[in-house]
Short mmCIF file of C-alpha atoms in Angstrom, two decimals:
data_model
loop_
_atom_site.label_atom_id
_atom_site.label_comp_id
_atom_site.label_asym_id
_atom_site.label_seq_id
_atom_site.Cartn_x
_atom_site.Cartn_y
_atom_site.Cartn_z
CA UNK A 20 5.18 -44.15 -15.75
CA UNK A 21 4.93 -40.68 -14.20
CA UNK A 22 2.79 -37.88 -15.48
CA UNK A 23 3.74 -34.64 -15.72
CA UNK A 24 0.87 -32.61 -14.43
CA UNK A 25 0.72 -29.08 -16.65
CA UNK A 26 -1.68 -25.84 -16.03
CA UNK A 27 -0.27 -24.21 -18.92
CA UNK A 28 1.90 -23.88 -21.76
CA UNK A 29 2.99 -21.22 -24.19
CA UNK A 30 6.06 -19.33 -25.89
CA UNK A 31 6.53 -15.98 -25.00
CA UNK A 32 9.66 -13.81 -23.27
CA UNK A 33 11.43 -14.38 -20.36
CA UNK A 34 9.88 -11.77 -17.75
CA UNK A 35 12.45 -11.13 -14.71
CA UNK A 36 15.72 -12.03 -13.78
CA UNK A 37 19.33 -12.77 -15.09
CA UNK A 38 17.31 -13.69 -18.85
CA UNK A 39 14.46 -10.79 -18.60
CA UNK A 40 13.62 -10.65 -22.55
CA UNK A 41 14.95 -14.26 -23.85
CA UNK A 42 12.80 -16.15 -26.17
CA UNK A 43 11.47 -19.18 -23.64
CA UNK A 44 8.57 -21.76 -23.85
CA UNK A 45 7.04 -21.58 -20.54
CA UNK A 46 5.67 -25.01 -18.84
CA UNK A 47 3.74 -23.80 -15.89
CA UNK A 48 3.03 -27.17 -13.54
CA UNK A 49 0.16 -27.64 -11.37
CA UNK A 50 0.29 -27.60 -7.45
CA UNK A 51 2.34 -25.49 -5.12
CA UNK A 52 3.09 -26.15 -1.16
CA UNK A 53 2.55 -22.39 -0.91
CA UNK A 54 -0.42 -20.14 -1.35
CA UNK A 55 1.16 -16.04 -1.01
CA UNK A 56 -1.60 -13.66 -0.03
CA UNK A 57 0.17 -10.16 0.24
CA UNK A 58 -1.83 -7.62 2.48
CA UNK A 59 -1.17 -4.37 0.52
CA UNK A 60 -3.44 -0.88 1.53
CA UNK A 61 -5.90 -3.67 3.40
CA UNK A 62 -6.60 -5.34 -0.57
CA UNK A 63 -5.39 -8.90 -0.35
CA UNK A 64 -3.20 -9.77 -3.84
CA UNK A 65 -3.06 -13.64 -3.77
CA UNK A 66 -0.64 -15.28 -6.22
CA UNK A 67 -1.63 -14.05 -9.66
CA UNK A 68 -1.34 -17.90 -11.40
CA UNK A 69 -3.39 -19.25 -8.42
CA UNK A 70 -6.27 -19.63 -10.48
CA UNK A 71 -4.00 -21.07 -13.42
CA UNK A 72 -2.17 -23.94 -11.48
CA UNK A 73 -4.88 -25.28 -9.92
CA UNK A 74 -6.50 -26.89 -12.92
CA UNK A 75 -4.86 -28.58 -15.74
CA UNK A 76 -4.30 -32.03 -17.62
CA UNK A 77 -1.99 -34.66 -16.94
CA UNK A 78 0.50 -36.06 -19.82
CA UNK A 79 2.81 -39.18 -20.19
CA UNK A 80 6.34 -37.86 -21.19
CA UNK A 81 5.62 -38.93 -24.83
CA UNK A 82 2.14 -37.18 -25.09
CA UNK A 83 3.99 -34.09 -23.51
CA UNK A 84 6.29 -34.37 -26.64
CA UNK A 85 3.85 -34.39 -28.97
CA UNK A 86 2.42 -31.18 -27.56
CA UNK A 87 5.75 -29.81 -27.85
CA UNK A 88 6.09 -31.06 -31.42
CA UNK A 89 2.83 -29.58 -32.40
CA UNK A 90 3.08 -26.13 -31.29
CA UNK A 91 6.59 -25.75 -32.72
CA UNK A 92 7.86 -25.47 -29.21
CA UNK A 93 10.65 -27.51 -30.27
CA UNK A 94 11.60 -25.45 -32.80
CA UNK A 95 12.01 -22.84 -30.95
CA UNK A 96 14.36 -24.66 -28.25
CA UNK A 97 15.89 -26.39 -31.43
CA UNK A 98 16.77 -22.23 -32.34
CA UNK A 99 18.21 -21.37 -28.77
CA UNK A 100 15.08 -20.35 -26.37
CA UNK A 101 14.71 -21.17 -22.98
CA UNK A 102 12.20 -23.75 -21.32
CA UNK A 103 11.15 -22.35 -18.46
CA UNK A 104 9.97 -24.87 -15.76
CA UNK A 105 7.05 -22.90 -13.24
CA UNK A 106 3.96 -23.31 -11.37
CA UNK A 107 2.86 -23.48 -8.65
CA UNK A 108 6.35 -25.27 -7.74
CA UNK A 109 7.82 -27.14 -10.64
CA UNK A 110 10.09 -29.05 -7.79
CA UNK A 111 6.77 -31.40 -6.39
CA UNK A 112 7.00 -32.97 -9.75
CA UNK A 113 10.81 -33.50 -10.46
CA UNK A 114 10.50 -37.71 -11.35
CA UNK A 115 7.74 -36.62 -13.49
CA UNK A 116 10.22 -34.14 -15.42
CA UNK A 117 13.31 -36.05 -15.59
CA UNK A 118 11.19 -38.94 -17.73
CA UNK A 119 9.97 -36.12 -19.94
CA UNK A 120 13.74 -34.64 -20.08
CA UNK A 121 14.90 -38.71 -22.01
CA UNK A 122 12.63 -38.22 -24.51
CA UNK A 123 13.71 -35.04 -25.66
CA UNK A 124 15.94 -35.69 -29.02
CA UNK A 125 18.07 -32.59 -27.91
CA UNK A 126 19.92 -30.88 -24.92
CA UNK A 127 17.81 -27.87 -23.96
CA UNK A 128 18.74 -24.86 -21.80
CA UNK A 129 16.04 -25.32 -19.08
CA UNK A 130 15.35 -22.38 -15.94
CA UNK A 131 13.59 -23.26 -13.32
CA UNK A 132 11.36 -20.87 -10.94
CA UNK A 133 11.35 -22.08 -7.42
CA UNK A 134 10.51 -20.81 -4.09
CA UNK A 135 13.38 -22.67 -2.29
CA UNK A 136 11.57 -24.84 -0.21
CA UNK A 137 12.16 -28.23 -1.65
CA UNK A 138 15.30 -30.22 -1.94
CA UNK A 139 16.11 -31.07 -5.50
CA UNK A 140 17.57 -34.87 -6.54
CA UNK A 141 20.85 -34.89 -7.87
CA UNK A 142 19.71 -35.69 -11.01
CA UNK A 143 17.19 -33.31 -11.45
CA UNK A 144 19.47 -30.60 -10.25
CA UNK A 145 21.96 -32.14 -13.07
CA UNK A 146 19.24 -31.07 -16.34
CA UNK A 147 18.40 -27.17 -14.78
CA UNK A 148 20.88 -24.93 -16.10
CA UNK A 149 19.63 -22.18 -14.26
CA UNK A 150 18.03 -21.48 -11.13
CA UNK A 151 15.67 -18.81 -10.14
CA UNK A 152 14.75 -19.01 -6.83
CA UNK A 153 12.42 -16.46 -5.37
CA UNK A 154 12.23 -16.97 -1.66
CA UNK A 155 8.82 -15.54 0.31
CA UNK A 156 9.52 -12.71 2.48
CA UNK A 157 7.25 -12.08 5.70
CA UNK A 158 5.18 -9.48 3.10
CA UNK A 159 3.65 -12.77 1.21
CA UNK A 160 1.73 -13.55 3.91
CA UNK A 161 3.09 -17.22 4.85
CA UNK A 162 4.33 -18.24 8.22
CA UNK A 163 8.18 -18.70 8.68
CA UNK A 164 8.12 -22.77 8.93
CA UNK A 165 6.03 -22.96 5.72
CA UNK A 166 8.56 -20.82 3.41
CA UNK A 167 12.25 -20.91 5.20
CA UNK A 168 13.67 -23.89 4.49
CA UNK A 169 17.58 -23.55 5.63
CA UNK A 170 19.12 -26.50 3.91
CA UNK A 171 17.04 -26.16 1.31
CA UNK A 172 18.32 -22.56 0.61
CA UNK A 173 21.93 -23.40 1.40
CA UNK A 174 21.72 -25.81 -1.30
CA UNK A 175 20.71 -23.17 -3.91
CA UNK A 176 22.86 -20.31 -2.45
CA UNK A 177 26.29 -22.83 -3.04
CA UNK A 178 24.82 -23.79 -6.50
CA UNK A 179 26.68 -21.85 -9.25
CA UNK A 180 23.72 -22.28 -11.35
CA UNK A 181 21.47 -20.14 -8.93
CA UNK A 182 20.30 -16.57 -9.18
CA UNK A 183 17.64 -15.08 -6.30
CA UNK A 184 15.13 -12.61 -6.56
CA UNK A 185 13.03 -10.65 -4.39
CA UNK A 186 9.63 -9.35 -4.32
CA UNK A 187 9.74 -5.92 -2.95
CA UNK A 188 6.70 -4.28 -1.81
CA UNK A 189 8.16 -1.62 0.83
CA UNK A 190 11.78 -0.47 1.18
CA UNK A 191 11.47 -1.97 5.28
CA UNK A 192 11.51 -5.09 3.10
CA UNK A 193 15.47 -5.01 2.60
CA UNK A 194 16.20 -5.54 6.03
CA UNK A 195 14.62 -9.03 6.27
CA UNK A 196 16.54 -10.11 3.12
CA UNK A 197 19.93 -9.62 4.87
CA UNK A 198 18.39 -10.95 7.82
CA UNK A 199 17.45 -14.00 6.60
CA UNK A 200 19.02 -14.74 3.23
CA UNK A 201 21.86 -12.60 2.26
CA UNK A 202 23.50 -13.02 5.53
CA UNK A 203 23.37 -16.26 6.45
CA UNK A 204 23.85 -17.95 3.44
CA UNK A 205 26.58 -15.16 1.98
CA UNK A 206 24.71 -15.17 -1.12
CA UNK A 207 26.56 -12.69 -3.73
CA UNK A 208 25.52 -9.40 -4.67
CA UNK A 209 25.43 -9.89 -8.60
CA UNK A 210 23.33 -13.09 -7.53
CA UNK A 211 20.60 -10.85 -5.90
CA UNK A 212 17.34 -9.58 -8.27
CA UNK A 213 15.03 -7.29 -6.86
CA UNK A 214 11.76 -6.42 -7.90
CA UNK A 215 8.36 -4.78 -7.60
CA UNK A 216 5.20 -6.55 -5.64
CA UNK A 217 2.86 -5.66 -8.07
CA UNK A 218 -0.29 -7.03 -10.47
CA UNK A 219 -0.62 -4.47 -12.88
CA UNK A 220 1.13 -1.38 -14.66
CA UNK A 221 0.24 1.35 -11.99
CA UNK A 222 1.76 -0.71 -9.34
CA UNK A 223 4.63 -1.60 -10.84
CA UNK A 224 5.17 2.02 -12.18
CA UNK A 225 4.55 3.71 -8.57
CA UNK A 226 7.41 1.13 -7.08
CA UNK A 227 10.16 0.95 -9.54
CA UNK A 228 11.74 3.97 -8.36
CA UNK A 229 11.86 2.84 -4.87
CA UNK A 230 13.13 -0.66 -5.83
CA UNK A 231 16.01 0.80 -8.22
CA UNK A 232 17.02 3.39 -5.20
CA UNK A 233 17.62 -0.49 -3.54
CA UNK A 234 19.69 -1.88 -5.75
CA UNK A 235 21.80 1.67 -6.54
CA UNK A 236 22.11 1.70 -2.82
CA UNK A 237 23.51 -2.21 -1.73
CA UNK A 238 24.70 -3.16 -5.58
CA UNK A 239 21.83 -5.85 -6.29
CA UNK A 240 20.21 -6.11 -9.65
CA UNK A 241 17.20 -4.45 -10.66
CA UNK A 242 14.33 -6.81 -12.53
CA UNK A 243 11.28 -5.35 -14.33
CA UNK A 244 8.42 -7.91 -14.63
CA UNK A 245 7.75 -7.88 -18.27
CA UNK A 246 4.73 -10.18 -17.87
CA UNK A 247 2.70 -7.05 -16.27
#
C-alpha cells in the first residue's frame, strides 16, 4: 500500500482561476521537482508554501479518510465543494492518490494544480475533473530543461479538462507566453488566466492594473489571488 504524503489540509475558497471563490477542501502534498525563486527589485520571493510542503505526515488511504471524516471535509464535498489536489506537485504522488480516490464512498469534483512538467497516467488523468496548470516562466527563476516539458504540456493543452494560468510579474512577461506556450501548443484564449507575481496585498494591488491592461489587450482572463 501507497501513502499519500500530505503538508497540509484545510477548507477554505478556491483562490485563482476558472473556480476563484468555490467552496474547496484543499490537500496540499509534500515534494515538488521545482523550487521558483523570483528575483524581484534584487529581494528573492521563493515559493510561498516552500516552507509548508517540505514537512508533513504520511497516511494510508484509509487513515486519509478518517481525517477527512473527522474534519467534516466530507461533508462539505458530500454538499458540492471542490477538492483541490496541490503541493509542491500533487502529480509525484498520483498511485498514492488513485488508492485514496477507491475509498471514497462518493464521486467528488477534484482540481488539480500542476506545473506541467509531469506526465499524468491515464487513470489518474480519468478522476481530475479539472486542470490548472501553471507553467514557470523564465521570471521564476528555473532553467528551461527543469520547467518546459513539451509533451508534457501538449498533453494538458489537448485536454478539455485543462485551464492555464500565468504568473505575471512585468508586462515583458507576455511575450514569452506566446513564445513558448500559447503558440506552440495553440492553447485557447478563454483557456488562458493571468495573474499577479505577488506575496502580499501591496504587491498584488500595485500589479493588477498592469495585468488586467493584459488580458483587455489579447482577450485572456484576469485571476485575483484570493489567498493574499
Amino acid at each position: 500500500m501507497t501513502n499519500i504524503n500530505v503538508a497540509e489540509h484545510f477548507y477554505s475558497l478556491q483562490g485563482e482561476g476558472r473556480t476563484m471563490g468555490v467552496p474547496s477542501v484543499f490537500l496540499r502534498l509534500q515534494a515538488c521537482n521545482l523550487l521558483c525563486n523570483w528575483k524581484i527589485e534584487d529581494t528573492n520571493h521563493f515559493c510561498d508554501t516552500l516552507e509548508v510542503w517540505k514537512h508533513g505526515s504520511p497516511y494510508s488511504p484509509e487513515e486519509l479518510l478518517d481525517l477527512f471524516d473527522k474534519n467534516q471535509y466530507l461533508t462539505y464535498l458530500r454538499h458540492g465543494a471542490h477538492l483541490i489536489l496541490t503541493g509542491g506537485e500533487p502529480t509525484l504522488q498520483q498511485d498514492a492518490f488513485i488508492e485514496f480516490y477507491r475509498t471514497l464512498p462518493f464521486i467528488i469534483y477534484t482540481e488539480l494544480e500542476t506545473n506541467g512538467t509531469i506526465e499524468m497516467k491515464k487513470s489518474f488523468y480519468n478522476i481530475i475533473d479539472q486542470i490548472n496548470c501553471s507553467p514557470k516562466l523564465e521570471n521564476s527563476g528555473m532553467t528551461k530543461e527543469r520547467r518546459y516539458k513539451p509533451d508534457v504540456l501538449q498533453q494538458i493543452a489537448l485536454s478539455p479538462k485543462s485551464i492555464f494560468k500565468f504568473v505575471i510579474n512585468k508586462p515583458e512577461d507576455i511575450i514569452e507566453i506566446f513564445e513558448d506556450f500559447i503558440n506552440p501548443f495553440k492553447i485557447h484564449n478563454h483557456k488562458v488566466w493571468l495573474m499577479p507575481e505577488c506575496s502580499t496585498r501591496d504587491e498584488l494591488h500595485n500589479k493588477q492594473a498592469m495585468v488586467v491592461e493584459l488580458c483587455k489587450k489579447y482577450g485572456f482572463n484576469y485571476s485575483d489571488r484570493l489567498q493574499v
